[in-house]
Tab-separated table of C-alpha atoms in Angstrom:
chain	number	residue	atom	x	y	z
A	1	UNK	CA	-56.663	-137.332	-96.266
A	2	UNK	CA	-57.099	-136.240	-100.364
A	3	UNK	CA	-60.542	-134.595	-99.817
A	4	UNK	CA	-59.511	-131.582	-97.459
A	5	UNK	CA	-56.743	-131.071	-99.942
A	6	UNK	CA	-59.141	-131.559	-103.049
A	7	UNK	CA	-61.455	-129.035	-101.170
A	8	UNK	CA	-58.905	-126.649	-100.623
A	9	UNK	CA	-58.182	-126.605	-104.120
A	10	UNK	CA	-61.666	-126.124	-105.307
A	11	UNK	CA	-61.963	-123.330	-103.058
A	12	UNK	CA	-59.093	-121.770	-104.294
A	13	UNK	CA	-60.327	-122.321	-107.559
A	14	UNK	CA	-63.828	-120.780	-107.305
A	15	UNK	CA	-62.046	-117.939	-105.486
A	16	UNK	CA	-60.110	-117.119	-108.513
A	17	UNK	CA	-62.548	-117.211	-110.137
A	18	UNK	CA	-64.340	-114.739	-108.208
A	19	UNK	CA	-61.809	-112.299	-107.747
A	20	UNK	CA	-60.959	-112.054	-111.886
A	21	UNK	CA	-65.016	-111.774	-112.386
A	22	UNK	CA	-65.100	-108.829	-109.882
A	23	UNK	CA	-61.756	-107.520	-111.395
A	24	UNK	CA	-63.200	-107.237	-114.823
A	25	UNK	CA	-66.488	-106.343	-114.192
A	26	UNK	CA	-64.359	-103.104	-112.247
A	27	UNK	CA	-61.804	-102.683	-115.329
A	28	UNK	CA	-65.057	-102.614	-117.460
A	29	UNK	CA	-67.837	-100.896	-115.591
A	30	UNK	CA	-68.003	-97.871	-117.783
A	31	UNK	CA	-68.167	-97.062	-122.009
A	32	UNK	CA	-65.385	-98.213	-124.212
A	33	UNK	CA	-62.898	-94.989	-124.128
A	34	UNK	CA	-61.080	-96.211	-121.513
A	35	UNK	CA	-60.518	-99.475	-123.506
A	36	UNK	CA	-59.770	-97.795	-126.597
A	37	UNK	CA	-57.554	-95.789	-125.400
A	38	UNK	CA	-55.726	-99.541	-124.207
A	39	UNK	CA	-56.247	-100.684	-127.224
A	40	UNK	CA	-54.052	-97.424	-129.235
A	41	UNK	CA	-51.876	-98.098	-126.137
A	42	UNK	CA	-50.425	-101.123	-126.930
A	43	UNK	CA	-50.830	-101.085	-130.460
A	44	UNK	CA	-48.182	-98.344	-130.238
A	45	UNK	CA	-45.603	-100.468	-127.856
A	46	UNK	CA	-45.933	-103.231	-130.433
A	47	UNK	CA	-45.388	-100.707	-133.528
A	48	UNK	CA	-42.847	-97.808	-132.307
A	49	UNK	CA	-39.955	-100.440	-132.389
A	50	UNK	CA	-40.922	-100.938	-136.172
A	51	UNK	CA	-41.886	-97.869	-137.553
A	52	UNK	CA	-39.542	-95.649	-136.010
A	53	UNK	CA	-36.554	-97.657	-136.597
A	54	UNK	CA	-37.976	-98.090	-140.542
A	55	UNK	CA	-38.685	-94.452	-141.020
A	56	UNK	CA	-34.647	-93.510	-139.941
A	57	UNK	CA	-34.045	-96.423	-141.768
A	58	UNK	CA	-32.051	-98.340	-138.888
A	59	UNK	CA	-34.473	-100.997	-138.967
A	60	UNK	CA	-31.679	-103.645	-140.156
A	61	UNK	CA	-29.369	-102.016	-137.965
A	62	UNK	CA	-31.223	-102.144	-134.760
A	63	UNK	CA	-33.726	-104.946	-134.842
A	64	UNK	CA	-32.697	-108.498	-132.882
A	65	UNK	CA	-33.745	-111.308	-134.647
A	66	UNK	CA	-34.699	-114.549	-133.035
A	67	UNK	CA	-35.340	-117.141	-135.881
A	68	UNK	CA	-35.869	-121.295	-135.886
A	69	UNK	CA	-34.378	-121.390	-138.675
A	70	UNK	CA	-31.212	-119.161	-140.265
A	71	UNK	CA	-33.058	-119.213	-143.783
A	72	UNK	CA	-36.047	-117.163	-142.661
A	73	UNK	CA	-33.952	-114.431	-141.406
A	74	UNK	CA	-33.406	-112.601	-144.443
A	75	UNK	CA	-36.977	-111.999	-144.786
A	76	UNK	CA	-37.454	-111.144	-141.178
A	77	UNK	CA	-38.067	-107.021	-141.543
A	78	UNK	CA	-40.135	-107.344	-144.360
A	79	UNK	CA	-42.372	-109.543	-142.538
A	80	UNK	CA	-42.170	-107.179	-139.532
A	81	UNK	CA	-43.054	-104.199	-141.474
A	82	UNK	CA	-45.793	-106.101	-144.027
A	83	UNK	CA	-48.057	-107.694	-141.212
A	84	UNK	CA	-47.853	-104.102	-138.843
A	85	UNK	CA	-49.256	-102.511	-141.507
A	86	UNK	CA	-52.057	-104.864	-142.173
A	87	UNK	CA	-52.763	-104.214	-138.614
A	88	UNK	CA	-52.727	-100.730	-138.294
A	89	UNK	CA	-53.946	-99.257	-141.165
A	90	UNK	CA	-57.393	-98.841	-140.357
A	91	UNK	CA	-56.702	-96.668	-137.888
A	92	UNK	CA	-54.320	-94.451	-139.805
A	93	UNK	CA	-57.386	-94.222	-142.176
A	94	UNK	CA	-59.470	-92.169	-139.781
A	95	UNK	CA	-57.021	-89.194	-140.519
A	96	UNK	CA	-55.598	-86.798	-138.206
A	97	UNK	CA	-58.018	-84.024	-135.754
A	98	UNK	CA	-57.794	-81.796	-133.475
A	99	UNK	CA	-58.014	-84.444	-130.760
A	100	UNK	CA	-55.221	-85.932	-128.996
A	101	UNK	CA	-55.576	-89.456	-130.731
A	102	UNK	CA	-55.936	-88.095	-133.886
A	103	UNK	CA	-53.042	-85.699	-133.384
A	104	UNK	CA	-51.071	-89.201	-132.183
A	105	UNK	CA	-52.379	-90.401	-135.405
A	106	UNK	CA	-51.355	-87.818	-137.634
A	107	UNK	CA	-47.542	-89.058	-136.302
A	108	UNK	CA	-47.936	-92.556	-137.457
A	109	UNK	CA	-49.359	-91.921	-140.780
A	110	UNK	CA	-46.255	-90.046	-141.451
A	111	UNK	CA	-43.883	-92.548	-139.967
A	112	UNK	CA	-46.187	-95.513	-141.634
A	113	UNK	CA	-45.723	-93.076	-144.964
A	114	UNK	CA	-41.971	-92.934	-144.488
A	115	UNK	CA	-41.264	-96.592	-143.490
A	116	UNK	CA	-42.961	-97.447	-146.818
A	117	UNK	CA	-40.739	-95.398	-148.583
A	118	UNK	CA	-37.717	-96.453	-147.529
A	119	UNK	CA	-38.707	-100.136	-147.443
A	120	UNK	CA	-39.390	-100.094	-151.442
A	121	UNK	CA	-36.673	-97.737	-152.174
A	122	UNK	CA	-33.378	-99.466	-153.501
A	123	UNK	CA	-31.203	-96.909	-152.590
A	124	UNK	CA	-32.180	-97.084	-148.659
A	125	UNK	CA	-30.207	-99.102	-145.829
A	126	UNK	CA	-33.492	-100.700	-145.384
A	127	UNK	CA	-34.565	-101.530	-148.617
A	128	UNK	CA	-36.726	-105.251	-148.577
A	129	UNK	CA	-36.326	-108.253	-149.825
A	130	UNK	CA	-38.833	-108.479	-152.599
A	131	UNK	CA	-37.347	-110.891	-154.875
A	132	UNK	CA	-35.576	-114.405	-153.459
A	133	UNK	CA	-37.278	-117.189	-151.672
A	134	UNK	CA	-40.320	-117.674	-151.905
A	135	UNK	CA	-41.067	-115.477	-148.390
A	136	UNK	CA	-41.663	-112.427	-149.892
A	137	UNK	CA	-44.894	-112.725	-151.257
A	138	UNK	CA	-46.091	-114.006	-148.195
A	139	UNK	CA	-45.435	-110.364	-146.567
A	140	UNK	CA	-45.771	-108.267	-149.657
A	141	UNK	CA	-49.259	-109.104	-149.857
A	142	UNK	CA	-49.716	-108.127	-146.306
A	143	UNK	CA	-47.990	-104.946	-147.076
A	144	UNK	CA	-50.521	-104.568	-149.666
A	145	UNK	CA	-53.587	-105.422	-147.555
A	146	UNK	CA	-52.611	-102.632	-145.231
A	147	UNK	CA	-52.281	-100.191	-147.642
A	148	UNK	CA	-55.338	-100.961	-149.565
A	149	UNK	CA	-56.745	-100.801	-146.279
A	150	UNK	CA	-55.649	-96.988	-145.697
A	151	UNK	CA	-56.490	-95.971	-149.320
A	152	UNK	CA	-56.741	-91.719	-148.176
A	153	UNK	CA	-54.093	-91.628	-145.676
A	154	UNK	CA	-51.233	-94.344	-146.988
A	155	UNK	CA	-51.662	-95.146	-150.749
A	156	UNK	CA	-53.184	-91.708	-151.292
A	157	UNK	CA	-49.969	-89.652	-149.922
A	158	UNK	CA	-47.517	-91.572	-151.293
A	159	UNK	CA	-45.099	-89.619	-153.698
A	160	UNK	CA	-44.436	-91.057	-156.984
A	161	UNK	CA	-41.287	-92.422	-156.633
A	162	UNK	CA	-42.962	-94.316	-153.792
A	163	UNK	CA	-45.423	-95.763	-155.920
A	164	UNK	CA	-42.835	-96.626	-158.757
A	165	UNK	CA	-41.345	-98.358	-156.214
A	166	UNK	CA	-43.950	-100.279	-154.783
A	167	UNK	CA	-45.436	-101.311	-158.279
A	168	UNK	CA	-41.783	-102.593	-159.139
A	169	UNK	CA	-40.966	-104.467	-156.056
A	170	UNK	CA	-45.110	-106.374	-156.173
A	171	UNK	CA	-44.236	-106.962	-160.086
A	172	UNK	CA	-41.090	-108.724	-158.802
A	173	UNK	CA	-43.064	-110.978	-156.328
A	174	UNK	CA	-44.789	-112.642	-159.903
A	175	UNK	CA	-41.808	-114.949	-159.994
A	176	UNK	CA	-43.074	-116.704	-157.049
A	177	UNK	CA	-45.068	-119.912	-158.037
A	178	UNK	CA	-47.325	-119.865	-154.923
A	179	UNK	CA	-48.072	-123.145	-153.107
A	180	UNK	CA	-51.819	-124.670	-153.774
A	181	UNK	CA	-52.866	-123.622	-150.562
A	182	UNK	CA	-53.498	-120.040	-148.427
A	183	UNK	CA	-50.506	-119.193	-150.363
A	184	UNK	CA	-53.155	-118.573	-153.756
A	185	UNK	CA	-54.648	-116.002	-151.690
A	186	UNK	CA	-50.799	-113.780	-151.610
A	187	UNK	CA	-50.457	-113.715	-155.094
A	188	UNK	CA	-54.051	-112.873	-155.622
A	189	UNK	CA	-53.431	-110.185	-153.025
A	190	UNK	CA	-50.845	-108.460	-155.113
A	191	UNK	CA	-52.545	-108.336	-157.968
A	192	UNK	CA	-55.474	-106.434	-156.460
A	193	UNK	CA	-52.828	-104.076	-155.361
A	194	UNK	CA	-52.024	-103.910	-158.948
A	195	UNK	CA	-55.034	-103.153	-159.910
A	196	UNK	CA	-55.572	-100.170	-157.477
A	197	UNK	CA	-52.528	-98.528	-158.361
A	198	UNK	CA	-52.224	-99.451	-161.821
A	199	UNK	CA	-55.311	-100.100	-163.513
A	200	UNK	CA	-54.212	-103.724	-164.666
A	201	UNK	CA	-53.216	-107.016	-163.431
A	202	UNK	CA	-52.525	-110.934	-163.882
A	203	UNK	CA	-55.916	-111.301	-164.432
A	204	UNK	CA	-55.195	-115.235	-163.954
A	205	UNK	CA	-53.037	-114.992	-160.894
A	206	UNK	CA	-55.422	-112.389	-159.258
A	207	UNK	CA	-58.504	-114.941	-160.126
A	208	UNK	CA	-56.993	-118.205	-159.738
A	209	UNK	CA	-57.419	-117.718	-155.505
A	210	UNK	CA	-60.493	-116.906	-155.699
A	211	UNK	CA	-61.760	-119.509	-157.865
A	212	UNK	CA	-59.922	-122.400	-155.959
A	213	UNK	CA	-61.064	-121.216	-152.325
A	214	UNK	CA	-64.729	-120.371	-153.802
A	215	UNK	CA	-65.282	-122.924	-156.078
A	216	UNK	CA	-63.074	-126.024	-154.454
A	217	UNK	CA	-62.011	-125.404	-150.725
A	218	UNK	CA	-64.923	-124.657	-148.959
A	219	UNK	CA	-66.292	-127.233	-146.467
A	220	UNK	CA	-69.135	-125.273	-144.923
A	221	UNK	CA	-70.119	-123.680	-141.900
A	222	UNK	CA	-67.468	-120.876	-142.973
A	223	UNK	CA	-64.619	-123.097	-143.019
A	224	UNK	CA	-62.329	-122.947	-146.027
A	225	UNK	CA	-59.727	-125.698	-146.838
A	226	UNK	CA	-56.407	-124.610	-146.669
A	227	UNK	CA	-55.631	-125.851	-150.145
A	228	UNK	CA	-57.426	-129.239	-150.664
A	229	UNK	CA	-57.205	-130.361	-146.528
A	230	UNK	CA	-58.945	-129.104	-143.417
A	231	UNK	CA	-56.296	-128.141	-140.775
A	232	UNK	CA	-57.352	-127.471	-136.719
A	233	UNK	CA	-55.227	-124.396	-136.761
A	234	UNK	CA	-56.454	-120.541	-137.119
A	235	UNK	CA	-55.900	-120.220	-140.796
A	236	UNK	CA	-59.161	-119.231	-141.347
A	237	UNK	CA	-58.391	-116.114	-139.450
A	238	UNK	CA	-54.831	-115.376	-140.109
A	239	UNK	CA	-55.097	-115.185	-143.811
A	240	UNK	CA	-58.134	-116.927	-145.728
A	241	UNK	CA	-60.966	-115.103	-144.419
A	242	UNK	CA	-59.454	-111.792	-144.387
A	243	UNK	CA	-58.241	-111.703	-147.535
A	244	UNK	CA	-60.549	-113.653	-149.511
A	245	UNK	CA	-63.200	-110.204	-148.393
A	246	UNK	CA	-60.347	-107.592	-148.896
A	247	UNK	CA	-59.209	-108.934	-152.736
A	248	UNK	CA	-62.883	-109.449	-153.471
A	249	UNK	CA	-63.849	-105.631	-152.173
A	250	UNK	CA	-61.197	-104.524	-154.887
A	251	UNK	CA	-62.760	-106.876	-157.374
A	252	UNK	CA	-65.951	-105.372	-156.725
A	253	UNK	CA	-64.864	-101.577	-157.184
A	254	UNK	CA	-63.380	-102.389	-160.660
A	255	UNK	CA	-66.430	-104.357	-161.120
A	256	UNK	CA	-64.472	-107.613	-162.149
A	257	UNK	CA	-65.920	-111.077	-163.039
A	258	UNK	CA	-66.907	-113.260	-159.919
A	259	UNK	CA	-66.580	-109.987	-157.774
A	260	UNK	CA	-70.910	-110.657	-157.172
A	261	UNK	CA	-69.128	-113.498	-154.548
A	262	UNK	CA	-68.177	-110.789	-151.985
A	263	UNK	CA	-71.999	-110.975	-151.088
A	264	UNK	CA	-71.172	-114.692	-149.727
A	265	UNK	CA	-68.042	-113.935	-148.354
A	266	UNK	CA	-69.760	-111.566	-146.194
A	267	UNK	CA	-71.984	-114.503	-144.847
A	268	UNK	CA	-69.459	-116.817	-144.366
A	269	UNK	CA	-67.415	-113.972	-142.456
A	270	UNK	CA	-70.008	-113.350	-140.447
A	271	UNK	CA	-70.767	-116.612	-139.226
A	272	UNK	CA	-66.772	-117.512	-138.626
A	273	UNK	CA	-67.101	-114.529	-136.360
A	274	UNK	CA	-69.338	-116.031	-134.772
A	275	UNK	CA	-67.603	-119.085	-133.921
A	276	UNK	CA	-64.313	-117.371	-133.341
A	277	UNK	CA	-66.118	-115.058	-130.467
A	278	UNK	CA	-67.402	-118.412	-128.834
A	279	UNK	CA	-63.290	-119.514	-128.492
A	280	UNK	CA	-62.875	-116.685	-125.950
A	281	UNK	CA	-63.861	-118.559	-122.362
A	282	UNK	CA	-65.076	-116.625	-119.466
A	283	UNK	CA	-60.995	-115.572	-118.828
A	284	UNK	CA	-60.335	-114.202	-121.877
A	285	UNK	CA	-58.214	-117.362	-123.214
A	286	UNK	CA	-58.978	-119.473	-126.255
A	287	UNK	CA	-57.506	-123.013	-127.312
A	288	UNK	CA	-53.648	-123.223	-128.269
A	289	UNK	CA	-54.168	-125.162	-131.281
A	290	UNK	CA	-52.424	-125.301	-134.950
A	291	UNK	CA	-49.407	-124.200	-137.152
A	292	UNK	CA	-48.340	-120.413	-136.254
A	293	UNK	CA	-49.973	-120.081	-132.652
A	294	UNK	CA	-47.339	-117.428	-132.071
A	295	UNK	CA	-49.287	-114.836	-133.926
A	296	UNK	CA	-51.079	-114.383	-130.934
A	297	UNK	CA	-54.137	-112.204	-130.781
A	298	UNK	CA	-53.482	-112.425	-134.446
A	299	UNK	CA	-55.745	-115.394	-134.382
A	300	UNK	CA	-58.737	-112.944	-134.402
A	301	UNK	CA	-57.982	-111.015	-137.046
A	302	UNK	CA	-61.334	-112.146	-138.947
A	303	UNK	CA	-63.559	-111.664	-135.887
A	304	UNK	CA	-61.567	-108.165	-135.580
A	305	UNK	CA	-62.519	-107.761	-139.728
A	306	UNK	CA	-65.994	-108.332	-139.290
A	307	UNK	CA	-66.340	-105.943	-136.761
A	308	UNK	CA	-64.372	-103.134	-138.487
A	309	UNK	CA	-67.048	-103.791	-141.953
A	310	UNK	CA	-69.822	-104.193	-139.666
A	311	UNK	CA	-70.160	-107.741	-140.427
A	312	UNK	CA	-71.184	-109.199	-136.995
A	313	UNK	CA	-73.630	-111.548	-136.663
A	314	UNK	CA	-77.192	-110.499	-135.313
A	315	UNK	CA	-76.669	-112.340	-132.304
A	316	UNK	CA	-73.413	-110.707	-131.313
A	317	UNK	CA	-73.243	-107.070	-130.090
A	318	UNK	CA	-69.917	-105.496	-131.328
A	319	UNK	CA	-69.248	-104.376	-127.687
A	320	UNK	CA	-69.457	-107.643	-126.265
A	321	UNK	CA	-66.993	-108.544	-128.971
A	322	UNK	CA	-64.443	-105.492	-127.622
A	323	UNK	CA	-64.876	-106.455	-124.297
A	324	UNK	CA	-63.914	-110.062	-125.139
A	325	UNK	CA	-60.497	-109.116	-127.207
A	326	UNK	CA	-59.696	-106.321	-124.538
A	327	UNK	CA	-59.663	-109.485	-122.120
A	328	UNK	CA	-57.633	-111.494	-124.297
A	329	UNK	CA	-55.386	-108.744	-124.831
A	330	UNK	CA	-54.463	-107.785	-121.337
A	331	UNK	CA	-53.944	-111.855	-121.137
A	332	UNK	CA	-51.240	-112.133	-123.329
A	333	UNK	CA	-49.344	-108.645	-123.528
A	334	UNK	CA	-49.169	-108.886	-119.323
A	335	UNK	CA	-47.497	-111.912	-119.763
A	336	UNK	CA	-44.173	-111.758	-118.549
A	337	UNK	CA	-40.862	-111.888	-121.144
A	338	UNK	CA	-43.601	-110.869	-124.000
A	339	UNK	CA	-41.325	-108.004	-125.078
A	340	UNK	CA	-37.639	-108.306	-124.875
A	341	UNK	CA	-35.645	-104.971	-123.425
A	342	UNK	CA	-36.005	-103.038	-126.516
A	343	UNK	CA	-39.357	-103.502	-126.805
A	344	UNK	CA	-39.504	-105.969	-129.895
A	345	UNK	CA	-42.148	-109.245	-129.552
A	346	UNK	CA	-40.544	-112.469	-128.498
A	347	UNK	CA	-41.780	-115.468	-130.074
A	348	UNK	CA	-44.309	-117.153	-128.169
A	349	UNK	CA	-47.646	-117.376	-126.945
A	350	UNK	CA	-48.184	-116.346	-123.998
A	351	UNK	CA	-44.905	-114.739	-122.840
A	352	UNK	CA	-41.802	-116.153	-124.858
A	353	UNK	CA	-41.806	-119.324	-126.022
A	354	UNK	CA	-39.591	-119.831	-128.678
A	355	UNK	CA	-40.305	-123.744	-129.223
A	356	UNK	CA	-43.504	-123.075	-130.171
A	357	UNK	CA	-42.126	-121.753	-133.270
A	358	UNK	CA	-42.078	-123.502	-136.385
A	359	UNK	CA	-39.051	-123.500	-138.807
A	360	UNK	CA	-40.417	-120.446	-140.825
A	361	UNK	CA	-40.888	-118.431	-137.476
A	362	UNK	CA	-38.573	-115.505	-136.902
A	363	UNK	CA	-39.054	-112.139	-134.630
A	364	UNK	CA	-40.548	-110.373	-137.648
A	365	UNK	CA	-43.501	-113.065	-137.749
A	366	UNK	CA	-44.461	-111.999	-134.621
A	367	UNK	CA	-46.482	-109.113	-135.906
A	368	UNK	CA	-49.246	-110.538	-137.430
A	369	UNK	CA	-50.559	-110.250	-134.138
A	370	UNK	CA	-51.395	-106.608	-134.712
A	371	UNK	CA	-54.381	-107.327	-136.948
A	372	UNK	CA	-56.050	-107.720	-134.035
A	373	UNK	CA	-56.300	-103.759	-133.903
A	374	UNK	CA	-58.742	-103.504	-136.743
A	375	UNK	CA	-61.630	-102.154	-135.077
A	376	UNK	CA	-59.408	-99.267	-134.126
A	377	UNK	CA	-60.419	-98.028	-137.709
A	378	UNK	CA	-63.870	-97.382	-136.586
A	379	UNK	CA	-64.224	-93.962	-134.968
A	380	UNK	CA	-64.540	-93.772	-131.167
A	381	UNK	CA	-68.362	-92.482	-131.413
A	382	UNK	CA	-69.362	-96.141	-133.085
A	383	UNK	CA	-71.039	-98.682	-131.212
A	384	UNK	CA	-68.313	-101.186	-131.198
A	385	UNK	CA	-66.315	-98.215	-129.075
A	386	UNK	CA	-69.681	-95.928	-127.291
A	387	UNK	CA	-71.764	-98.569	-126.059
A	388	UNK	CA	-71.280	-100.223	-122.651
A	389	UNK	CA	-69.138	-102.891	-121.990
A	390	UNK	CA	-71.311	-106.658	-122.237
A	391	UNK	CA	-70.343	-109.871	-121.649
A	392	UNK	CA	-69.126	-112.345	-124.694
A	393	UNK	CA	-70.612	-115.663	-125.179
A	394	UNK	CA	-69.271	-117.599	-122.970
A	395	UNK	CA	-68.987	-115.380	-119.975
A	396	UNK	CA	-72.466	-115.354	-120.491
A	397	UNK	CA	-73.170	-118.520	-120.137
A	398	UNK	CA	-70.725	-120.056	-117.830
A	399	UNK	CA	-70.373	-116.756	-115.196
A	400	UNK	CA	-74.298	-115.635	-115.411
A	401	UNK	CA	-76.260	-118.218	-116.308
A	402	UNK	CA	-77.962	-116.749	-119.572
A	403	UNK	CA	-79.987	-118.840	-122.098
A	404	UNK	CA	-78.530	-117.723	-125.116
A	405	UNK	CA	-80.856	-120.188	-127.240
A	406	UNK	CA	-78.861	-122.531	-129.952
A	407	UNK	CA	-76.224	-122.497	-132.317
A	408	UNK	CA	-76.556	-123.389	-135.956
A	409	UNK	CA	-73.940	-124.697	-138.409
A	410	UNK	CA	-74.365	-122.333	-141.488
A	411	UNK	CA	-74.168	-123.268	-145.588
């Protein structure tokens, strides 16, 4: 009596199947515009709640905050704000043109510009919390990252009162004795920001990061420690890769001591890439593992780094690597309850899930998820955006068959 059922089941399975093959290989027949233009689509749902609210400085005012935990709330727009910009910045970089993206653009630099402002400004409704807890220099240092990574069209236009501000309130993070973990990599952060604006830094905070993660935490085959222990989680992505490349970049420009190690970041990048564009199966879903899964998408923001510095491996084409994330997006943001009324991120995965949150998880942790949006700093005529769409990894393999040859753990 179980085997018709069984059957039935399988056949409904393989039909599935089927039908979401057919329905990408439709949604994806042609170049990469029409997923680009996806892409700046829901990067702006996730940032107009932000950035508009921060720019009339109502963001306190009008932004709900879900929290685990009561203590993490006061942080909660400052994380909001830091991690969006991370995540956008690259493509405010491209500048404004005459085309309708980069007239769209030309908007959000000068909301991005004017959030800034009033986020570092003491005077404003909306000023953030720079200097209690230990929070802050979590999101500061994200703050930073995105502005480093828009250095013509954010830290280049802003005013100097702006930049008074923003050198006091990273100077106030210094009281913050970061945990001997990813944490190293915050305080490092800020400093490089330093650096860039000012000319000078904590020399031994800036370095201290780098040395531990290059010197002590690395394990091989890409994978860095998070502190002295390996953790199953997406680490890695969220914050050790990433900024381990962008804090050595700046060390590199001011032509610092140790900066001759962005040459093996790169490699180890590259090959974490790799492995992070073999987590996306055939469906565009990838494993639900570690601390901080409610970041998302956010869990590719080093695959979505090495695309955007043209640090793919050899082996993977950067449009397979859009069409992969352009699956994984419409996954998640099309899940239902993902975005409350408002339009602000829920906390959860796949839709909201608030008990997948850990005690420092709060509505504004939710955007980390926007680094995902890197490659949106490379211009629409690049190959990761002109070339046709191709299949990732494991849509290869498991939906048509192809020998893609082995896979080698690297140094």
């Amino acid at each position: 009596m179980k085997r018709p059922i069984y059957h039935s089941f399988v056949t409904i399975g393989i039909a599935c199947c089927f039908s979401f093959s057919i329905a990408w290989a439709h949604r994806h027949a042609d170049n990469g515009h029409q997923e680009r233009a996806f892409w700046v689509q829901s990067l702006r749902k996730i940032a107009d709640p932000v950035l508009n609210n921060l720019a009339e400085n109502t963001l306190r005012k009008s932004m709900p905050i879900e929290a685990t935990h009561s203590s993490r709330t006061p942080f909660a727009h400052l994380e909001a704000f830091g991690r969006l910009v991370c995540g956008i910045a690259p493509w405010l970089e491209l500048g404004p043109d005459a085309s309708p993206e980069g007239k769209l653009r030309e908007r959000y630099i000068e909301l991005t510009i004017r959030a800034i402002s009033n986020a570092v400004n003491p005077q404003s409704p909306d000023f953030m919390v720079f200097d209690r807890g230990s929070q802050p220099l979590v999101d500061t240092a994200f703050l930073m990252e995105g502005i480093l990574r828009a250095p013509n069209q954010l830290l280049g236009r802003l005013d100097e009162a702006t930049r008074a501000n923003l050198i006091h309130a990273l100077k106030t993070t210094r009281k913050i004795v970061p945990g001997n973990n990813n944490w190293l990599l915050f305080a490092s952060m800020v400093e490089a920001g330093l650096l860039e604006l000012t000319g000078e830094c904590d020399q031994k905070r800036l370095m201290h990061g780098i040395e531990q993660f290059c010197d002590h935490w690395y394990y091989g085959d890409s994978i860095y420690g998070d502190g002295a222990n390996v953790h199953c989680d997406y680490y890695n992505s969220y914050v050790i890769h990433p900024m381990l490349t962008d804090i050595l970049r700046i060390m590199e420009k001011h032509k610092m001591q140790r900066s001759s190690m962005l040459k093996v970041q790169y490699k180890r990048l590259s090959r974490y890439a790799a492995i992070q564009e073999r987590l996306i199966s055939p469906e565009g879903t990838y494993p639900v593992i570690g601390r901080s899964i409610t970041y998302r998408f956010g869990a590719f923001h080093a695959l979505a780094q090495a695309s955007l510095l043209d640090q793919l491996p050899d082996n993977i084409s950067p449009q397979q690597v859009r069409c992969a994330l352009t699956t994984v997006l419409e996954r998640q943001l099309n899940a239902p309850n993902t975005f409350d009324q408002q339009g602000w991120l829920h906390i959860g995965f796949c839709g909201k899930q608030p008990q997948m949150g850990e005690y420092y998880i709060n509505t504004g942790s939710q955007y980390l998820c926007s680094t995902v949006f890197l490659p949106l700093g490379l211009p629409p005529e690049s190959p990761f955006w002109k070339s046709p769409c191709k299949a990732w990894t494991n849509k290869q393999v498991w939906e048509e068959g192809i020998d893609i040859g082995c896979d080698h753990a690297s140094n």
